[in-house]
């Protein structure tokens, strides 16, 4: 019987080839430059290996992890309460790869210059491939330094930093590595954690062990081995480590009420929880829970920035790839002047987001030895978290539009990125919380000095930048900022910080960034770069030609 010949539809002649697999490190010149500039060049081979893995195997696994969402199994076959969150095997494969490559623990296992920058680069690459799993990875990473200060919890800290993933529900003594979640917010308070009503009652006088009673409206990553929880102890709001399994192997006394049905972040589980005498171990002093959590939150907020920068990068790469191959009205889309304006504008935004994120990671690296860098990290994290995360949703929507209808169907990566985009702006304190945190930080004169020092490194390199920091200097010298105007100030600070990093690096996009973001000579939408902006070479910098 003769073999039938496949036919190709006429429409197929004008459809771009598959975007993936890709090497996310090789394709990303801006990332390679930033890693070297911020002091992590020694880690480049390891970051490169993960970039190749993320753009190939992990990106493929992510499709299954998102399509088959986690499910809560409350009872086993014998009717025993188990409250187990079940995942597609692809999710566990992604988590294993991430933890083994250091996405959660590199900073703490290898505490050398550049380690935080290297881990930040790994997290940025990971978020492009599978953002949902970044939630437990970042919380596990952020918990390590506070746990290390408690001698009785040292095993938890060491195993959180270990390069081993074990999803089984076992007591810590039986595991080589653990993951950690977090429970702070309650129904009645949200971000106002001082209004929490969950109680922590000491079991014995002077002992760090407590019994918890109450609820959490959001318990992040409920499949984790333990959770950092805020509760009201006799001495005030206190942070406690609440394990899933007690040292003797018994289930701890809490129940998962349901998994949240979320807009996006489908591969990750979030839940509501009820504590019924659950045992927890104090982290830090009684009444110092907010201070303990805030140390972790500075690290998780940095990961929000990195995640949003990663989303921007992946959305931009998909848009450039599509426009290189799609033809309309006689030319490839990427040859159309207005489309080049849109794509170039997105490229500038994405590169500035990455540049600021890795600059903050370098400040975290240096914070223990340099008080000025510590102060800079404190305020720049809140500034960057506000602005980079706020920009992500509009950015992804614009990239999606570049693909037209193809960007709106689930075979594309763009719907997944679009659903994910608002989350980082909400998580770990929404936009207003970040802006108010900046105002509080600037009440300390040392913080203002550190911030201006971070800007002064680029003084004299661009007239629009010089005018901006002169204006900001005057404003920060005033007695106070009206709270209602906080977003305006933080936005200008974010843009100035991004410009400073780009200018200091001699980045080829720095002039266009300053002219379009600082001069205010453009429209409000992406694709409104001012006349005279040079588009040549920008998109080739974004993504190498196939």
GROMACS .gro file of C-alpha atoms in nm, residues 21-193:
model
  173
   21UNK     CA    1   1.379   2.425   2.365
   22UNK     CA    2   1.620   2.712   2.419
   23UNK     CA    3   1.932   2.778   2.621
   24UNK     CA    4   1.818   3.055   2.856
   25UNK     CA    5   2.173   3.148   2.959
   26UNK     CA    6   2.326   3.151   2.613
   27UNK     CA    7   2.038   3.358   2.476
   28UNK     CA    8   2.050   3.621   2.750
   29UNK     CA    9   2.340   3.860   2.697
   30UNK     CA   10   2.208   4.101   2.960
   31UNK     CA   11   2.213   3.827   3.224
   32UNK     CA   12   2.566   3.719   3.138
   33UNK     CA   13   2.688   4.079   3.161
   34UNK     CA   14   2.507   4.141   3.491
   35UNK     CA   15   2.642   3.825   3.653
   36UNK     CA   16   2.997   3.933   3.572
   37UNK     CA   17   2.938   4.298   3.667
   38UNK     CA   18   2.790   4.212   4.007
   39UNK     CA   19   3.070   3.976   4.108
   40UNK     CA   20   2.948   3.624   4.032
   41UNK     CA   21   3.161   3.540   3.728
   42UNK     CA   22   3.314   3.246   3.914
   43UNK     CA   23   2.971   3.081   3.924
   44UNK     CA   24   2.902   3.133   3.553
   45UNK     CA   25   2.956   2.769   3.443
   46UNK     CA   26   2.701   2.648   3.697
   47UNK     CA   27   2.451   2.916   3.606
   48UNK     CA   28   2.504   2.832   3.239
   49UNK     CA   29   2.431   2.465   3.303
   50UNK     CA   30   2.105   2.553   3.474
   51UNK     CA   31   2.006   2.793   3.196
   52UNK     CA   32   2.037   2.512   2.943
   53UNK     CA   33   1.834   2.278   3.164
   54UNK     CA   34   1.565   2.537   3.243
   55UNK     CA   35   1.496   2.622   2.880
   56UNK     CA   36   1.467   2.259   2.777
   57UNK     CA   37   1.369   1.990   3.028
   58UNK     CA   38   1.222   2.214   3.297
   59UNK     CA   39   1.015   2.414   3.050
   60UNK     CA   40   0.867   2.087   2.922
   61UNK     CA   41   0.798   1.960   3.275
   62UNK     CA   42   0.631   2.289   3.366
   63UNK     CA   43   0.352   2.229   3.116
   64UNK     CA   44   0.242   1.915   3.302
   65UNK     CA   45   0.295   2.072   3.644
   66UNK     CA   46   0.059   2.357   3.552
   67UNK     CA   47  -0.197   2.155   3.362
   68UNK     CA   48  -0.241   1.894   3.640
   69UNK     CA   49  -0.285   2.118   3.942
   70UNK     CA   50  -0.215   2.005   4.301
   71UNK     CA   51  -0.502   1.840   4.485
   72UNK     CA   52  -0.580   1.814   4.854
   73UNK     CA   53  -0.640   1.459   4.974
   74UNK     CA   54  -0.790   1.482   5.321
   75UNK     CA   55  -0.834   1.113   5.410
   76UNK     CA   56  -0.666   0.783   5.330
   77UNK     CA   57  -0.848   0.461   5.239
   78UNK     CA   58  -0.901   0.376   5.606
   79UNK     CA   59  -1.064   0.712   5.678
   80UNK     CA   60  -0.763   0.853   5.862
   81UNK     CA   61  -0.705   1.226   5.826
   82UNK     CA   62  -0.387   1.284   5.623
   83UNK     CA   63  -0.427   1.634   5.466
   84UNK     CA   64  -0.181   1.551   5.190
   85UNK     CA   65  -0.123   1.772   4.887
   86UNK     CA   66  -0.066   1.560   4.578
   87UNK     CA   67   0.123   1.682   4.270
   88UNK     CA   68   0.195   1.568   3.919
   89UNK     CA   69   0.536   1.392   3.906
   90UNK     CA   70   0.662   1.674   3.683
   91UNK     CA   71   0.639   1.914   3.977
   92UNK     CA   72   0.863   1.696   4.190
   93UNK     CA   73   1.111   1.662   3.904
   94UNK     CA   74   1.129   2.041   3.875
   95UNK     CA   75   1.179   2.084   4.249
   96UNK     CA   76   1.450   1.821   4.257
   97UNK     CA   77   1.642   1.988   3.974
   98UNK     CA   78   1.612   2.332   4.134
   99UNK     CA   79   1.727   2.226   4.480
  100UNK     CA   80   2.012   2.012   4.350
  101UNK     CA   81   2.139   2.306   4.141
  102UNK     CA   82   2.127   2.552   4.433
  103UNK     CA   83   1.819   2.764   4.364
  104UNK     CA   84   1.726   2.737   4.733
  105UNK     CA   85   2.057   2.683   4.908
  106UNK     CA   86   2.361   2.802   4.713
  107UNK     CA   87   2.395   3.129   4.908
  108UNK     CA   88   2.423   2.945   5.240
  109UNK     CA   89   2.623   2.639   5.136
  110UNK     CA   90   2.893   2.843   4.965
  111UNK     CA   91   2.911   3.177   5.151
  112UNK     CA   92   3.167   3.348   4.931
  113UNK     CA   93   3.157   3.677   4.738
  114UNK     CA   94   2.906   3.654   4.455
  115UNK     CA   95   2.704   3.366   4.603
  116UNK     CA   96   2.385   3.568   4.648
  117UNK     CA   97   2.418   3.707   4.295
  118UNK     CA   98   2.468   3.357   4.158
  119UNK     CA   99   2.165   3.224   4.344
  120UNK     CA  100   1.964   3.523   4.223
  121UNK     CA  101   2.061   3.440   3.864
  122UNK     CA  102   1.955   3.079   3.917
  123UNK     CA  103   1.621   3.197   4.056
  124UNK     CA  104   1.571   3.432   3.761
  125UNK     CA  105   1.628   3.145   3.517
  126UNK     CA  106   1.407   2.909   3.714
  127UNK     CA  107   1.115   3.152   3.722
  128UNK     CA  108   1.117   3.171   3.344
  129UNK     CA  109   1.069   2.795   3.321
  130UNK     CA  110   0.840   2.711   3.615
  131UNK     CA  111   0.735   3.003   3.834
  132UNK     CA  112   0.497   2.820   4.070
  133UNK     CA  113   0.771   2.616   4.234
  134UNK     CA  114   0.964   2.935   4.305
  135UNK     CA  115   0.736   2.996   4.606
  136UNK     CA  116   0.867   2.709   4.825
  137UNK     CA  117   1.218   2.759   4.688
  138UNK     CA  118   1.237   3.122   4.795
  139UNK     CA  119   1.081   3.062   5.137
  140UNK     CA  120   1.320   2.774   5.202
  141UNK     CA  121   1.610   2.998   5.106
  142UNK     CA  122   1.494   3.295   5.314
  143UNK     CA  123   1.438   3.095   5.633
  144UNK     CA  124   1.794   2.964   5.664
  145UNK     CA  125   1.967   3.266   5.828
  146UNK     CA  126   1.704   3.311   6.100
  147UNK     CA  127   1.693   2.938   6.177
  148UNK     CA  128   2.071   2.924   6.204
  149UNK     CA  129   2.061   3.158   6.502
  150UNK     CA  130   1.857   2.910   6.704
  151UNK     CA  131   2.082   2.622   6.825
  152UNK     CA  132   1.784   2.391   6.863
  153UNK     CA  133   1.679   2.450   6.502
  154UNK     CA  134   2.020   2.420   6.340
  155UNK     CA  135   1.928   2.088   6.180
  156UNK     CA  136   1.636   2.256   6.006
  157UNK     CA  137   1.862   2.532   5.875
  158UNK     CA  138   2.126   2.290   5.748
  159UNK     CA  139   1.876   2.066   5.574
  160UNK     CA  140   1.691   2.361   5.419
  161UNK     CA  141   2.022   2.464   5.259
  162UNK     CA  142   2.113   2.109   5.155
  163UNK     CA  143   2.104   2.009   4.784
  164UNK     CA  144   1.853   1.729   4.847
  165UNK     CA  145   1.483   1.716   4.766
  166UNK     CA  146   1.262   1.464   4.945
  167UNK     CA  147   0.884   1.513   4.916
  168UNK     CA  148   0.799   1.229   5.157
  169UNK     CA  149   0.617   1.310   5.480
  170UNK     CA  150   0.877   1.207   5.736
  171UNK     CA  151   1.024   1.361   6.052
  172UNK     CA  152   1.331   1.571   5.991
  173UNK     CA  153   1.571   1.310   6.130
  174UNK     CA  154   1.476   1.079   5.841
  175UNK     CA  155   1.538   1.338   5.567
  176UNK     CA  156   1.852   1.476   5.402
  177UNK     CA  157   1.677   1.792   5.283
  178UNK     CA  158   1.362   1.985   5.370
  179UNK     CA  159   1.145   2.262   5.228
  180UNK     CA  160   0.975   2.539   5.423
  181UNK     CA  161   0.651   2.732   5.386
  182UNK     CA  162   0.510   3.034   5.563
  183UNK     CA  163   0.188   3.134   5.738
  184UNK     CA  164   0.141   3.497   5.838
  185UNK     CA  165  -0.190   3.642   5.719
  186UNK     CA  166  -0.531   3.583   5.872
  187UNK     CA  167  -0.884   3.662   5.757
  188UNK     CA  168  -0.929   3.970   5.967
  189UNK     CA  169  -0.592   4.134   5.906
  190UNK     CA  170  -0.416   4.047   5.583
  191UNK     CA  171  -0.096   4.252   5.578
  192UNK     CA  172  -0.181   4.392   5.922
  193UNK     CA  173  -0.026   4.096   6.104
   0.00000   0.00000   0.00000
